[in-house]
mmCIF file of C-alpha atoms in Angstrom:
data_model
loop_
_atom_site.group_PDB
_atom_site.id
_atom_site.type_symbol
_atom_site.label_atom_id
_atom_site.label_comp_id
_atom_site.label_asym_id
_atom_site.label_seq_id
_atom_site.Cartn_x
_atom_site.Cartn_y
_atom_site.Cartn_z
ATOM 1 C CA MET A 1 47.647 35.371 23.820
ATOM 2 C CA LYS A 2 51.222 34.215 24.407
ATOM 3 C CA ASP A 3 52.787 35.137 27.707
ATOM 4 C CA PHE A 4 55.641 37.622 27.686
ATOM 5 C CA LYS A 5 58.375 35.019 28.016
ATOM 6 C CA GLU A 6 57.078 33.108 24.982
ATOM 7 C CA ILE A 7 56.979 36.301 22.918
ATOM 8 C CA VAL A 8 60.556 37.170 23.840
ATOM 9 C CA GLU A 9 61.816 33.647 23.147
ATOM 10 C CA SER A 10 60.147 33.555 19.729
ATOM 11 C CA LYS A 11 61.667 36.921 18.784
ATOM 12 C CA MET A 12 65.101 35.856 20.020
ATOM 13 C CA LEU A 13 64.849 32.723 17.865
ATOM 14 C CA ALA A 14 63.859 34.772 14.820
ATOM 15 C CA ARG A 15 66.847 37.056 15.359
ATOM 16 C CA SER A 16 69.358 34.274 16.029
ATOM 17 C CA ASN A 17 70.634 34.190 12.445
ATOM 18 C CA THR A 18 71.231 37.926 12.192
ATOM 19 C CA MET A 19 74.545 39.588 13.011
ATOM 20 C CA GLY A 20 73.649 43.186 13.694
ATOM 21 C CA PRO A 21 75.768 45.483 15.864
ATOM 22 C CA PHE A 22 74.224 44.396 19.161
ATOM 23 C CA THR A 23 74.713 40.715 18.362
ATOM 24 C CA LYS A 24 78.372 41.338 17.567
ATOM 25 C CA LEU A 25 78.866 43.402 20.697
ATOM 26 C CA MET A 26 77.348 40.734 22.886
ATOM 27 C CA SER A 27 79.399 37.996 21.252
ATOM 28 C CA TYR A 28 82.559 39.817 22.354
ATOM 29 C CA LEU A 29 81.093 40.300 25.796
ATOM 30 C CA GLY A 30 80.134 36.624 26.004
ATOM 31 C CA GLU A 31 83.690 35.566 25.198
ATOM 32 C CA ALA A 32 84.961 37.698 28.079
ATOM 33 C CA LEU A 33 82.509 36.389 30.666
ATOM 34 C CA PRO A 34 83.832 33.310 32.458
ATOM 35 C CA LYS A 35 80.576 31.667 33.512
ATOM 36 C CA LYS A 36 76.878 31.255 32.885
ATOM 37 C CA ASP A 37 74.107 32.824 34.954
ATOM 38 C CA ASN A 38 75.688 36.239 34.723
ATOM 39 C CA ARG A 39 74.407 39.407 36.330
ATOM 40 C CA ILE A 40 74.641 42.165 33.728
ATOM 41 C CA ALA A 41 73.634 45.818 34.076
ATOM 42 C CA ASP A 42 72.890 47.940 31.018
ATOM 43 C CA ILE A 43 73.078 51.617 31.958
ATOM 44 C CA LEU A 44 71.319 54.536 30.251
ATOM 45 C CA SER A 45 69.212 51.811 28.687
ATOM 46 C CA GLY A 46 66.265 53.589 27.133
ATOM 47 C CA ASN A 47 63.772 51.012 25.893
ATOM 48 C CA ASN A 48 66.230 49.134 23.709
ATOM 49 C CA ALA A 49 64.627 45.818 22.798
ATOM 50 C CA SER A 50 67.751 44.760 20.889
ATOM 51 C CA MET A 51 69.824 44.977 24.063
ATOM 52 C CA VAL A 52 67.216 42.924 25.915
ATOM 53 C CA TYR A 53 67.370 40.124 23.354
ATOM 54 C CA SER A 54 71.166 40.191 23.264
ATOM 55 C CA GLY A 55 71.577 40.429 27.029
ATOM 56 C CA LEU A 56 69.213 37.561 27.738
ATOM 57 C CA GLY A 57 71.395 35.334 25.606
ATOM 58 C CA LEU A 58 74.184 35.778 28.166
ATOM 59 C CA ILE A 59 72.545 35.720 31.577
ATOM 60 C CA GLY A 60 71.409 32.081 31.555
ATOM 61 C CA LYS A 61 68.507 30.703 33.570
ATOM 62 C CA GLY A 62 69.789 31.962 36.896
ATOM 63 C CA GLY A 63 71.125 35.346 35.850
ATOM 64 C CA GLU A 64 69.709 38.860 35.754
ATOM 65 C CA PHE A 65 69.670 41.618 33.160
ATOM 66 C CA ILE A 66 69.415 44.945 34.978
ATOM 67 C CA MET A 67 68.295 48.000 33.010
ATOM 68 C CA ILE A 68 68.874 51.501 34.407
ATOM 69 C CA ASP A 69 67.546 54.708 32.873
ATOM 70 C CA ALA A 70 66.212 58.030 34.156
ATOM 71 C CA ARG A 71 63.130 58.073 31.934
ATOM 72 C CA GLU A 72 60.007 57.183 33.875
ATOM 73 C CA ASP A 73 58.355 55.396 30.967
ATOM 74 C CA PHE A 74 61.228 53.147 29.922
ATOM 75 C CA PRO A 75 60.014 49.955 31.726
ATOM 76 C CA TYR A 76 56.560 50.316 30.151
ATOM 77 C CA GLU A 77 58.013 51.121 26.738
ATOM 78 C CA THR A 78 60.375 48.151 26.946
ATOM 79 C CA VAL A 79 57.434 45.787 27.391
ATOM 80 C CA THR A 80 55.288 47.334 24.671
ATOM 81 C CA ASN A 81 58.166 47.622 22.194
ATOM 82 C CA ILE A 82 58.647 43.875 22.511
ATOM 83 C CA ALA A 83 55.092 42.617 22.877
ATOM 84 C CA GLY A 84 52.975 45.384 21.354
ATOM 85 C CA LYS A 85 50.708 48.051 22.823
ATOM 86 C CA ASP A 86 47.867 45.604 23.425
ATOM 87 C CA PHE A 87 49.904 43.362 25.717
ATOM 88 C CA LEU A 88 49.321 45.711 28.662
ATOM 89 C CA PRO A 89 45.541 46.205 28.465
ATOM 90 C CA LYS A 90 45.107 49.263 30.674
ATOM 91 C CA PRO A 91 45.933 52.881 29.736
ATOM 92 C CA LYS A 92 49.591 53.881 29.854
ATOM 93 C CA ASP A 93 48.816 56.344 32.651
ATOM 94 C CA TYR A 94 47.908 53.420 34.932
ATOM 95 C CA TYR A 95 51.290 51.738 34.419
ATOM 96 C CA MET A 96 53.154 55.018 34.767
ATOM 97 C CA ASN A 97 51.457 56.668 37.733
ATOM 98 C CA THR A 98 50.128 53.968 40.053
ATOM 99 C CA GLU A 99 52.192 51.627 42.202
ATOM 100 C CA SER A 100 50.050 48.658 41.204
ATOM 101 C CA GLY A 101 50.613 49.477 37.528
ATOM 102 C CA LYS A 102 54.365 49.838 37.995
ATOM 103 C CA ASP A 103 54.371 46.520 39.851
ATOM 104 C CA ASP A 104 52.550 44.920 36.913
ATOM 105 C CA VAL A 105 55.272 46.082 34.522
ATOM 106 C CA ARG A 106 58.075 44.924 36.829
ATOM 107 C CA ARG A 107 56.360 41.558 37.221
ATOM 108 C CA VAL A 108 56.129 41.087 33.446
ATOM 109 C CA LEU A 109 59.820 41.911 32.983
ATOM 110 C CA SER A 110 60.833 39.648 35.864
ATOM 111 C CA THR A 111 59.489 36.616 33.971
ATOM 112 C CA ILE A 112 62.489 36.918 31.638
ATOM 113 C CA GLY A 113 65.030 37.932 34.283
ATOM 114 C CA VAL A 114 64.934 41.673 33.541
ATOM 115 C CA ILE A 115 65.019 44.101 36.474
ATOM 116 C CA PRO A 116 64.310 47.765 35.612
ATOM 117 C CA TYR A 117 65.461 50.711 37.710
ATOM 118 C CA VAL A 118 64.236 54.216 37.017
ATOM 119 C CA ALA A 119 67.234 56.191 38.266
ATOM 120 C CA LYS A 120 69.562 58.974 37.214
ATOM 121 C CA ILE A 121 73.144 57.786 37.574
ATOM 122 C CA PRO A 122 75.566 58.260 39.174
ATOM 123 C CA PRO A 123 74.992 57.137 41.866
ATOM 124 C CA TYR A 124 73.620 53.681 41.155
ATOM 125 C CA PRO A 125 70.554 52.327 42.994
ATOM 126 C CA GLN A 126 71.582 51.359 46.528
ATOM 127 C CA ASP A 127 70.458 47.746 46.301
ATOM 128 C CA ILE A 128 73.040 47.033 43.594
ATOM 129 C CA LYS A 129 75.913 46.086 45.869
ATOM 130 C CA PRO A 130 79.672 46.437 45.352
ATOM 131 C CA ASN A 131 81.340 43.613 43.408
ATOM 132 C CA SER A 132 77.941 42.162 42.492
ATOM 133 C CA LEU A 133 77.938 42.589 38.694
ATOM 134 C CA ASP A 134 79.623 40.378 36.127
ATOM 135 C CA ALA A 135 79.349 43.057 33.467
ATOM 136 C CA VAL A 136 78.192 46.610 32.857
ATOM 137 C CA THR A 137 77.289 47.742 29.344
ATOM 138 C CA CYS A 138 76.815 51.280 28.076
ATOM 139 C CA VAL A 139 75.623 51.177 24.471
ATOM 140 C CA ASN A 140 75.047 54.237 22.286
ATOM 141 C CA SER A 141 73.956 56.374 25.227
ATOM 142 C CA LEU A 142 76.771 58.746 26.130
ATOM 143 C CA PHE A 143 75.851 61.329 23.503
ATOM 144 C CA GLU A 144 72.870 62.321 25.665
ATOM 145 C CA PHE A 145 74.475 61.777 29.080
ATOM 146 C CA GLN A 146 74.796 65.082 30.926
ATOM 147 C CA GLY A 147 76.202 63.756 34.195
ATOM 148 C CA ASP A 148 79.737 63.478 35.549
ATOM 149 C CA LYS A 149 81.569 60.881 33.424
ATOM 150 C CA LYS A 150 84.429 60.575 35.913
ATOM 151 C CA SER A 151 81.996 59.699 38.712
ATOM 152 C CA LEU A 152 80.134 57.322 36.402
ATOM 153 C CA VAL A 153 83.324 55.338 35.766
ATOM 154 C CA GLU A 154 84.271 55.379 39.467
ATOM 155 C CA GLU A 155 80.849 54.111 40.561
ATOM 156 C CA THR A 156 80.771 51.487 37.813
ATOM 157 C CA GLU A 157 84.148 50.097 38.876
ATOM 158 C CA LYS A 158 82.914 49.566 42.429
ATOM 159 C CA LEU A 159 80.005 47.412 41.298
ATOM 160 C CA ILE A 160 81.880 45.144 38.871
ATOM 161 C CA ARG A 161 83.439 42.117 40.524
ATOM 162 C CA PRO A 162 87.119 41.316 39.904
ATOM 163 C CA GLY A 163 87.280 39.492 36.588
ATOM 164 C CA GLY A 164 84.095 41.183 35.400
ATOM 165 C CA VAL A 165 83.912 43.408 32.346
ATOM 166 C CA PHE A 166 82.871 46.882 31.243
ATOM 167 C CA LEU A 167 81.712 47.360 27.644
ATOM 168 C CA ALA A 168 81.251 50.852 26.209
ATOM 169 C CA GLN A 169 80.029 51.415 22.643
ATOM 170 C CA GLU A 170 79.211 54.588 20.746
ATOM 171 C CA TRP A 171 78.469 55.644 17.191
ATOM 172 C CA PHE A 172 80.551 58.793 17.674
ATOM 173 C CA PHE A 173 84.203 58.173 18.491
ATOM 174 C CA GLN A 174 84.524 61.380 20.508
ATOM 175 C CA ASP A 175 81.835 60.272 22.974
ATOM 176 C CA LEU A 176 83.702 57.039 23.676
ATOM 177 C CA GLN A 177 87.018 58.872 24.015
ATOM 178 C CA ASN A 178 85.536 61.394 26.436
ATOM 179 C CA LEU A 179 84.291 58.647 28.750
ATOM 180 C CA LEU A 180 87.621 56.816 28.810
ATOM 181 C CA ARG A 181 89.592 60.013 29.306
ATOM 182 C CA ALA A 182 87.329 61.165 32.140
ATOM 183 C CA GLY A 183 87.782 57.817 33.894
ATOM 184 C CA ARG A 184 91.495 57.524 33.073
ATOM 185 C CA GLU A 185 92.694 57.247 36.678
ATOM 186 C CA THR A 186 90.160 54.594 37.702
ATOM 187 C CA LEU A 187 90.460 52.606 34.484
ATOM 188 C CA SER A 188 94.260 52.472 34.439
ATOM 189 C CA SER A 189 94.297 51.298 38.064
ATOM 190 C CA HIS A 190 91.522 48.715 37.957
ATOM 191 C CA PHE A 191 91.069 47.520 34.352
ATOM 192 C CA ASP A 192 92.892 45.942 31.442
ATOM 193 C CA LEU A 193 91.859 46.905 27.919
ATOM 194 C CA ILE A 194 90.825 43.613 26.301
ATOM 195 C CA THR A 195 89.870 44.920 22.889
ATOM 196 C CA ALA A 196 88.952 48.103 21.061
ATOM 197 C CA LYS A 197 87.247 47.812 17.689
ATOM 198 C CA TYR A 198 85.382 49.755 15.082
ATOM 199 C CA GLU A 199 83.075 48.580 12.379
ATOM 200 C CA ASN A 200 82.311 50.685 9.320
ATOM 201 C CA LEU A 201 78.996 49.120 8.318
ATOM 202 C CA TYR A 202 77.192 50.320 11.451
ATOM 203 C CA LYS A 203 79.664 53.128 12.300
ATOM 204 C CA SER A 204 80.176 51.467 15.665
ATOM 205 C CA LYS A 205 83.153 51.919 18.006
ATOM 206 C CA TRP A 206 83.611 50.060 21.242
ATOM 207 C CA ALA A 207 86.033 49.216 24.027
ATOM 208 C CA LEU A 208 85.918 46.123 26.226
ATOM 209 C CA LEU A 209 87.717 46.280 29.573
ATOM 210 C CA LYS A 210 88.245 43.602 32.212
ATOM 211 C CA LYS A 211 88.543 44.384 35.910
ATOM 212 C CA ARG A 212 91.796 43.241 37.447
ATOM 213 C CA GLU A 213 91.899 40.853 40.390
ATOM 214 C CA ILE A 214 94.488 43.122 42.020
ATOM 215 C CA PRO A 215 94.571 46.865 41.231
ATOM 216 C CA ARG A 216 97.761 48.375 39.897
ATOM 217 C CA THR A 217 99.848 50.551 42.134
ATOM 218 C CA SER A 218 99.780 54.246 41.364
ATOM 219 C CA GLU A 219 103.197 53.962 39.721
ATOM 220 C CA GLU A 220 102.071 51.038 37.563
ATOM 221 C CA ALA A 221 98.905 52.858 36.567
ATOM 222 C CA LYS A 222 100.846 55.941 35.498
ATOM 223 C CA ALA A 223 103.091 53.760 33.370
ATOM 224 C CA GLN A 224 100.199 52.420 31.314
ATOM 225 C CA CYS A 225 100.962 52.976 27.660
ATOM 226 C CA TRP A 226 97.405 53.074 26.347
ATOM 227 C CA ASN A 227 96.323 56.668 26.135
ATOM 228 C CA PHE A 228 92.535 56.289 25.831
ATOM 229 C CA ASP A 229 92.569 57.876 22.399
ATOM 230 C CA LEU A 230 92.313 54.308 21.058
ATOM 231 C CA SER A 231 93.522 55.459 17.645
ATOM 232 C CA GLU A 232 96.329 52.892 17.565
ATOM 233 C CA GLU A 233 94.622 50.166 19.555
ATOM 234 C CA MET A 234 91.424 50.039 17.511
ATOM 235 C CA GLU A 235 91.010 47.215 15.015
ATOM 236 C CA GLU A 236 88.499 47.117 12.198
ATOM 237 C CA ILE A 237 86.219 44.086 11.997
#
């Protein structure tokens, strides 16, 4: 049997010629990231294998792809969605409910630079330090997020380093608008809107924001013309 890294690499190669929504999203993200070996966190991850493949294309050999979700089974499901149910030979209960089983799953994911956190955010896990992330992505997840969006944006800003980026994508425009409006004060002070796009084929809408090296003053932030409705700023691709 192939090891997990070989399975992932073969699937990434097979997908390299496709241009689905995740590939397009990550291409925009890759253009905004200034260096290799990036540390990227995908929040409200679920067990999205597509995001794993896309994210690994950006982190490089020395980077990390952090996945954060509240569902207890998402690390296990991430492995089995990629490699099949037979890859982890013991019953699911072992990997879900014993520390040795959870360690086995984390060890498998670590071979490809993926670090899973089972956590309800905000707040973020404490060992993710301020200014330590090159990017945070939130992809098609806000429709089921029941937490405080304002706090989510505030906590996310603290963890992204200056020059790093925040990418939010949703199928439903209102969900994306609600996040940006809730975080209006933090975003207008600490971020520049790099691009906002929509794409009819996959009904996808997204906004890419870059953290400023120096925050705006309160007066400058209030004077920002973009209103977080994104109706005028959005471009079709």
